[in-house]
Short mmCIF file of N, CA and C in Angstrom, two decimals:
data_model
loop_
_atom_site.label_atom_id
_atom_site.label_comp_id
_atom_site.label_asym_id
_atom_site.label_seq_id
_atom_site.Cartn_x
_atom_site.Cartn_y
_atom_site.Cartn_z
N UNK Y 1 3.41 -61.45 39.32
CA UNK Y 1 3.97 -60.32 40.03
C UNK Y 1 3.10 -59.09 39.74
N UNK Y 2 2.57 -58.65 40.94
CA UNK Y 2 2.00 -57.18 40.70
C UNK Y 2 2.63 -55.79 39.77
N UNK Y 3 2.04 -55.25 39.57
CA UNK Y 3 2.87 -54.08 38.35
C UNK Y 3 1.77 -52.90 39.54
N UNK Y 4 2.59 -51.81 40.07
CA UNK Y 4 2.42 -50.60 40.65
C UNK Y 4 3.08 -49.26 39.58
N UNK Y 5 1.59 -48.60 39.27
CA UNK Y 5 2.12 -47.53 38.68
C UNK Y 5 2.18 -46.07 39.36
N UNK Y 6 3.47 -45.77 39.16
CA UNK Y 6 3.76 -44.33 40.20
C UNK Y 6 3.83 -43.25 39.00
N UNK Y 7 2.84 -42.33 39.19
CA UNK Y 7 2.47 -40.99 38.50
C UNK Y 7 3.29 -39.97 39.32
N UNK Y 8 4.00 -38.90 38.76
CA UNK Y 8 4.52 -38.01 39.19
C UNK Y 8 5.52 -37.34 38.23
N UNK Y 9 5.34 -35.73 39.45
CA UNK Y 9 6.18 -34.76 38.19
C UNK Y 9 7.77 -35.41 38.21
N UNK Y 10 8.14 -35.84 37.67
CA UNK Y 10 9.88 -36.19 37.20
C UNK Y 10 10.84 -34.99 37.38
N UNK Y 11 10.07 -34.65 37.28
CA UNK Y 11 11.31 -32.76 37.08
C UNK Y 11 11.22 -32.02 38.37
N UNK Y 12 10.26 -32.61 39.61
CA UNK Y 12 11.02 -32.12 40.57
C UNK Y 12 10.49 -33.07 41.59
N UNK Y 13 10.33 -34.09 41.43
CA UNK Y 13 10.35 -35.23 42.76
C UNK Y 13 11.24 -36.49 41.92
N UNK Y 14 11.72 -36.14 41.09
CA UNK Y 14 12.57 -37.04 40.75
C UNK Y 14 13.32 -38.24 41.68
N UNK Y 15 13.83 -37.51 42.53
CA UNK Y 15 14.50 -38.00 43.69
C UNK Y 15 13.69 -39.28 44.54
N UNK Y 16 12.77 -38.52 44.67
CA UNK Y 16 11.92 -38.69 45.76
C UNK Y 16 10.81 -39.69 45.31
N UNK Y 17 10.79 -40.45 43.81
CA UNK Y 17 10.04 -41.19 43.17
C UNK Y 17 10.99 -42.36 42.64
N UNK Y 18 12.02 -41.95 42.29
CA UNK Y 18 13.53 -42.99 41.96
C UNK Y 18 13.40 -43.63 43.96
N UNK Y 19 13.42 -43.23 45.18
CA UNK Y 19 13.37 -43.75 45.76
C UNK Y 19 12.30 -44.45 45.82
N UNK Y 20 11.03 -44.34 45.75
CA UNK Y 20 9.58 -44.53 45.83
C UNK Y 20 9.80 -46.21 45.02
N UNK Y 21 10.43 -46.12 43.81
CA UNK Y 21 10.28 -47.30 42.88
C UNK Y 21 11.43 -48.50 43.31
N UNK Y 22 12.01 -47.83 43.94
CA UNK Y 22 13.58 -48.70 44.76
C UNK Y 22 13.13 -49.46 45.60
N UNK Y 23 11.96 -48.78 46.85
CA UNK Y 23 11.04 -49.74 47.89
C UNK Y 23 10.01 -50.36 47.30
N UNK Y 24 9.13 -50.45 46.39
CA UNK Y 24 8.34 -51.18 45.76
C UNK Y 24 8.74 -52.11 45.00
N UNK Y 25 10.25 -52.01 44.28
CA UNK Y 25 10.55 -53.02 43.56
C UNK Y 25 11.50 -54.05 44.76
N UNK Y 26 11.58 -53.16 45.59
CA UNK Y 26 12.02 -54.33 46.89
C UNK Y 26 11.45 -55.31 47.31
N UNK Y 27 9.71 -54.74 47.53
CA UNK Y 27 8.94 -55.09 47.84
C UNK Y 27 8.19 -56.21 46.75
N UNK Y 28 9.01 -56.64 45.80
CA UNK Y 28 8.61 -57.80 45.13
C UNK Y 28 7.99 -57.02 44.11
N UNK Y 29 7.35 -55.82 43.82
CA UNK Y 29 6.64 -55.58 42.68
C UNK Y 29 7.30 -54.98 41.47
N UNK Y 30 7.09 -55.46 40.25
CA UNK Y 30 7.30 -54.51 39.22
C UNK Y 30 6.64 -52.98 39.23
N UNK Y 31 7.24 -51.86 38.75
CA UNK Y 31 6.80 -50.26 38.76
C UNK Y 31 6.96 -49.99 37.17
N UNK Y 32 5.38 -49.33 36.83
CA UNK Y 32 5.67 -48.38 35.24
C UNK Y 32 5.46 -47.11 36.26
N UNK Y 33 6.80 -46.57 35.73
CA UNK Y 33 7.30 -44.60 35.98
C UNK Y 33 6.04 -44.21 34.89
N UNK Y 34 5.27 -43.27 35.47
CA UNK Y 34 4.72 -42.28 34.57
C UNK Y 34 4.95 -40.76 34.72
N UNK Y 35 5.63 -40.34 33.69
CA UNK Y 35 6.06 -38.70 34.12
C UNK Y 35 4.98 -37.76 33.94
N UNK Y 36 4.23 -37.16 35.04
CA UNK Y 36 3.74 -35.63 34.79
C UNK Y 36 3.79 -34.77 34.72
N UNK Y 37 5.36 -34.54 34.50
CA UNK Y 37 5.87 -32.76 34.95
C UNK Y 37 6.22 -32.18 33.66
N UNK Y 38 6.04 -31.30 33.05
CA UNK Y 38 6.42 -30.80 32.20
C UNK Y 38 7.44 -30.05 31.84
N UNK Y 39 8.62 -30.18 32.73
CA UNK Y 39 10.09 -29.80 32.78
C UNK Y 39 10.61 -31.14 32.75
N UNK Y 40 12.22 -31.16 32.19
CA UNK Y 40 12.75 -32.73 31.90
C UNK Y 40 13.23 -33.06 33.54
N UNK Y 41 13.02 -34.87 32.95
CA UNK Y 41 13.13 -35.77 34.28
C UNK Y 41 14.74 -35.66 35.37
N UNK Y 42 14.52 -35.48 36.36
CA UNK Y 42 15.61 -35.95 37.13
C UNK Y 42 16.05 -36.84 38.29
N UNK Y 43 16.82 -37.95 38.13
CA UNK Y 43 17.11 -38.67 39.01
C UNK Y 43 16.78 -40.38 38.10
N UNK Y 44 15.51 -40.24 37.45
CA UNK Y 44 14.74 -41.53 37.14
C UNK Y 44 14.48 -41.36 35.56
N UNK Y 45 14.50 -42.18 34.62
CA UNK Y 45 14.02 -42.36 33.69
C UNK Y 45 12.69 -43.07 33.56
N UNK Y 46 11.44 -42.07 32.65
CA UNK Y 46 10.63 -42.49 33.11
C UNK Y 46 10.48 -44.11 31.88
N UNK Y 47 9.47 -44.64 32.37
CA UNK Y 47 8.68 -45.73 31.60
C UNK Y 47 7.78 -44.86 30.55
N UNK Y 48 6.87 -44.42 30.89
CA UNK Y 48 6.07 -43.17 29.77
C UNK Y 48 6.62 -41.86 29.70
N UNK Y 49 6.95 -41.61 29.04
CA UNK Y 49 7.41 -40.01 29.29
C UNK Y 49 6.33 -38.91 29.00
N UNK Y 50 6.82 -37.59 29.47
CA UNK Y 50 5.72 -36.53 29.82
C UNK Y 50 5.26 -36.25 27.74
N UNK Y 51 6.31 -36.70 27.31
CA UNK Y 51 5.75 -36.22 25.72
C UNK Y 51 4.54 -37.15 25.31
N UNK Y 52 4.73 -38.72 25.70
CA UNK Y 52 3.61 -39.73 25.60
C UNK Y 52 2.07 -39.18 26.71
N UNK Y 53 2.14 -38.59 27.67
CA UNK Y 53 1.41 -38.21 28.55
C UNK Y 53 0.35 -37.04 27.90
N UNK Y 54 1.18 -35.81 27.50
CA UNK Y 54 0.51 -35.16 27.22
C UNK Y 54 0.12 -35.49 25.73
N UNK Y 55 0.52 -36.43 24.86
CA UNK Y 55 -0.06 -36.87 23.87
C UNK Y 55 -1.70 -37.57 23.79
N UNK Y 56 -1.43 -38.34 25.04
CA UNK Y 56 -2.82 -38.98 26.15
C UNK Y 56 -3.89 -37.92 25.80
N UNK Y 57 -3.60 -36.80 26.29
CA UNK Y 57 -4.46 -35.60 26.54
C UNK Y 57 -4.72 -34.82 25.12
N UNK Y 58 -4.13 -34.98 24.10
CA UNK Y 58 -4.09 -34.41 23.19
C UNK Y 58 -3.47 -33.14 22.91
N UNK Y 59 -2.67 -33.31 23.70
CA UNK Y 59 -1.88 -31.80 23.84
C UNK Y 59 -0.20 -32.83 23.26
N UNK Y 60 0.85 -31.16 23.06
CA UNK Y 60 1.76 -31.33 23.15
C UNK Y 60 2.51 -30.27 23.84
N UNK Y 61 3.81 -32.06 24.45
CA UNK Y 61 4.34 -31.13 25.39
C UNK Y 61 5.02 -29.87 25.65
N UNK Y 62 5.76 -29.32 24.11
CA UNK Y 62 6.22 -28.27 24.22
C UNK Y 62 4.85 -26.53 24.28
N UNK Y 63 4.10 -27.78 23.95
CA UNK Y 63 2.93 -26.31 23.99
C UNK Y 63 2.56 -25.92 25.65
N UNK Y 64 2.44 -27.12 25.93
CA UNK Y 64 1.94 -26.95 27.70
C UNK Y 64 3.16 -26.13 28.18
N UNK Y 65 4.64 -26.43 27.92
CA UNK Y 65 5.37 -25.60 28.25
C UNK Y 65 5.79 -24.11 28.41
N UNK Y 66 5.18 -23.85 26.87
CA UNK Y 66 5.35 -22.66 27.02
C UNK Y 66 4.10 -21.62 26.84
N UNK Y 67 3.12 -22.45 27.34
CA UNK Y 67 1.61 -21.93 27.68
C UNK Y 67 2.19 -20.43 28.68
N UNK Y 68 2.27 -20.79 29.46
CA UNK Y 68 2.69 -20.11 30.74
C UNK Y 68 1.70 -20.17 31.89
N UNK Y 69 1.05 -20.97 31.85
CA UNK Y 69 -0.46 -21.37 32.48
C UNK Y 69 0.22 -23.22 33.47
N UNK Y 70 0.79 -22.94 34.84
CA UNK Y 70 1.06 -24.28 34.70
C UNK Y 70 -0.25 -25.14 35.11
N UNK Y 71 -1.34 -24.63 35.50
CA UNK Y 71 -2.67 -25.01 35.91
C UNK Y 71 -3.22 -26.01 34.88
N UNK Y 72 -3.42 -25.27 34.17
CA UNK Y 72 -3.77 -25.99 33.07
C UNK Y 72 -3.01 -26.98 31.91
N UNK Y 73 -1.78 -26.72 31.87
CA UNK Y 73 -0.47 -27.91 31.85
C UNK Y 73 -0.83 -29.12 32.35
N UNK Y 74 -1.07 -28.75 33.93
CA UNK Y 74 -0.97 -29.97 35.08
C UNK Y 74 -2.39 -30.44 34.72
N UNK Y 75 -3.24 -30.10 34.39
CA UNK Y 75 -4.92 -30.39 34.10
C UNK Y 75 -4.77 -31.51 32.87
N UNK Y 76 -4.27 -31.06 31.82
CA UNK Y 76 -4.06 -31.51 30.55
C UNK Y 76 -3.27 -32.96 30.99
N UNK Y 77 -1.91 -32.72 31.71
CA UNK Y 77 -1.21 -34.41 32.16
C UNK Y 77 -1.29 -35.28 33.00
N UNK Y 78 -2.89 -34.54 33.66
CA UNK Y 78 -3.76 -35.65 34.76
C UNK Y 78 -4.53 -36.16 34.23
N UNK Y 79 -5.33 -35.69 33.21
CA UNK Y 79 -5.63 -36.18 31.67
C UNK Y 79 -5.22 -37.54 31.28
N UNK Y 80 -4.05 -37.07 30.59
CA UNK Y 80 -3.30 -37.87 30.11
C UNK Y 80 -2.83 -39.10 31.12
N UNK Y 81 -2.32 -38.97 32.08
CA UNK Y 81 -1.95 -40.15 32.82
C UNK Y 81 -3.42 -41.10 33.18
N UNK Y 82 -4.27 -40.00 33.32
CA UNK Y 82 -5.48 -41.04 33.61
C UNK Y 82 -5.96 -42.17 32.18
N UNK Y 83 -5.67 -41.36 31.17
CA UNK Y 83 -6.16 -42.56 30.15
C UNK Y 83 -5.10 -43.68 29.99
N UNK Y 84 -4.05 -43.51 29.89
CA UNK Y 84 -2.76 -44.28 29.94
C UNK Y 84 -2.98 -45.33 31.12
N UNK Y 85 -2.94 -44.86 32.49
CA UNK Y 85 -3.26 -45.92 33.35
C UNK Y 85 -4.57 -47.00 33.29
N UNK Y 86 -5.80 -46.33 32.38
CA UNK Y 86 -6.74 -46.94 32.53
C UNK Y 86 -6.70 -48.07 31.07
N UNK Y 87 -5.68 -47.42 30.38
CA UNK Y 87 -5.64 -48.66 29.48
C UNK Y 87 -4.73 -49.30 29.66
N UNK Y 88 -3.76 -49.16 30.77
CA UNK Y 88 -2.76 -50.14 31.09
C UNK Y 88 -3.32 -51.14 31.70
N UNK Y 89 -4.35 -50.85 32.44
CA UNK Y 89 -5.12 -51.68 33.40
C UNK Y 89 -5.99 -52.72 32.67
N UNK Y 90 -6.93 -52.14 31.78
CA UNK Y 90 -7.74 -52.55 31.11
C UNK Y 90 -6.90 -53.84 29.90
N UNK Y 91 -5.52 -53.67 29.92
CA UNK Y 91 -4.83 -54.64 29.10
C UNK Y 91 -4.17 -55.64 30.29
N UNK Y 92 -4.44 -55.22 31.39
CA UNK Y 92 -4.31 -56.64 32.44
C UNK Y 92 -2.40 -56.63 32.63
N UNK Y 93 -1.92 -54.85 32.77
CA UNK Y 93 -0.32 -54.19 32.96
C UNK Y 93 -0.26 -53.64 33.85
N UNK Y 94 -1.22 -52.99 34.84
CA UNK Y 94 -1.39 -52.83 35.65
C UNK Y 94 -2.22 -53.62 37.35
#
């Protein structure tokens, strides 16, 4: 069975990614949730959470938070999701 990983902010497409994983897991595939938002999740619990994400990046999440910079927040947990996915992959989980 295929494994599809869906990246996204949790804290405000929540909704809209809890549906996203509802049609893909319809669709026969397993989904790892990866959260990028740096406000808490709604609707979905993720599989990685944004604290594991920005750990990826070497940041932490309460710092990105209250950076006040969300540019560079979002920089730091595209980061992070990118190494996470590439070693999910690279372990044959993706």
């Amino acid at each position: 069975m295929a494994t599809v990983a869906i990246i996204g902010t949790l804290d405000t497409k929540g909704e809209e990614l809890a549906l996203a994983r509802r049609l893909i897991e319809e669709a026969g595939c397993s989904v790892t949730m990866i959260d990028v938002g740096i406000g808490a999740p709604t609707h979905v619990v993720p599989d990685i959470s944004a604290s594991e994400v920005a750990a990826a990046a070497g940041a932490e999440l309460e710092a990105l938070r209250t950076a006040g910079d969300r540019g560079d927040a979002m920089t730091a947990m595209a980061e992070g999701a990118a190494r996470i996915a590439r070693d999910l992959h690279a372990r044959g989980r993706l």
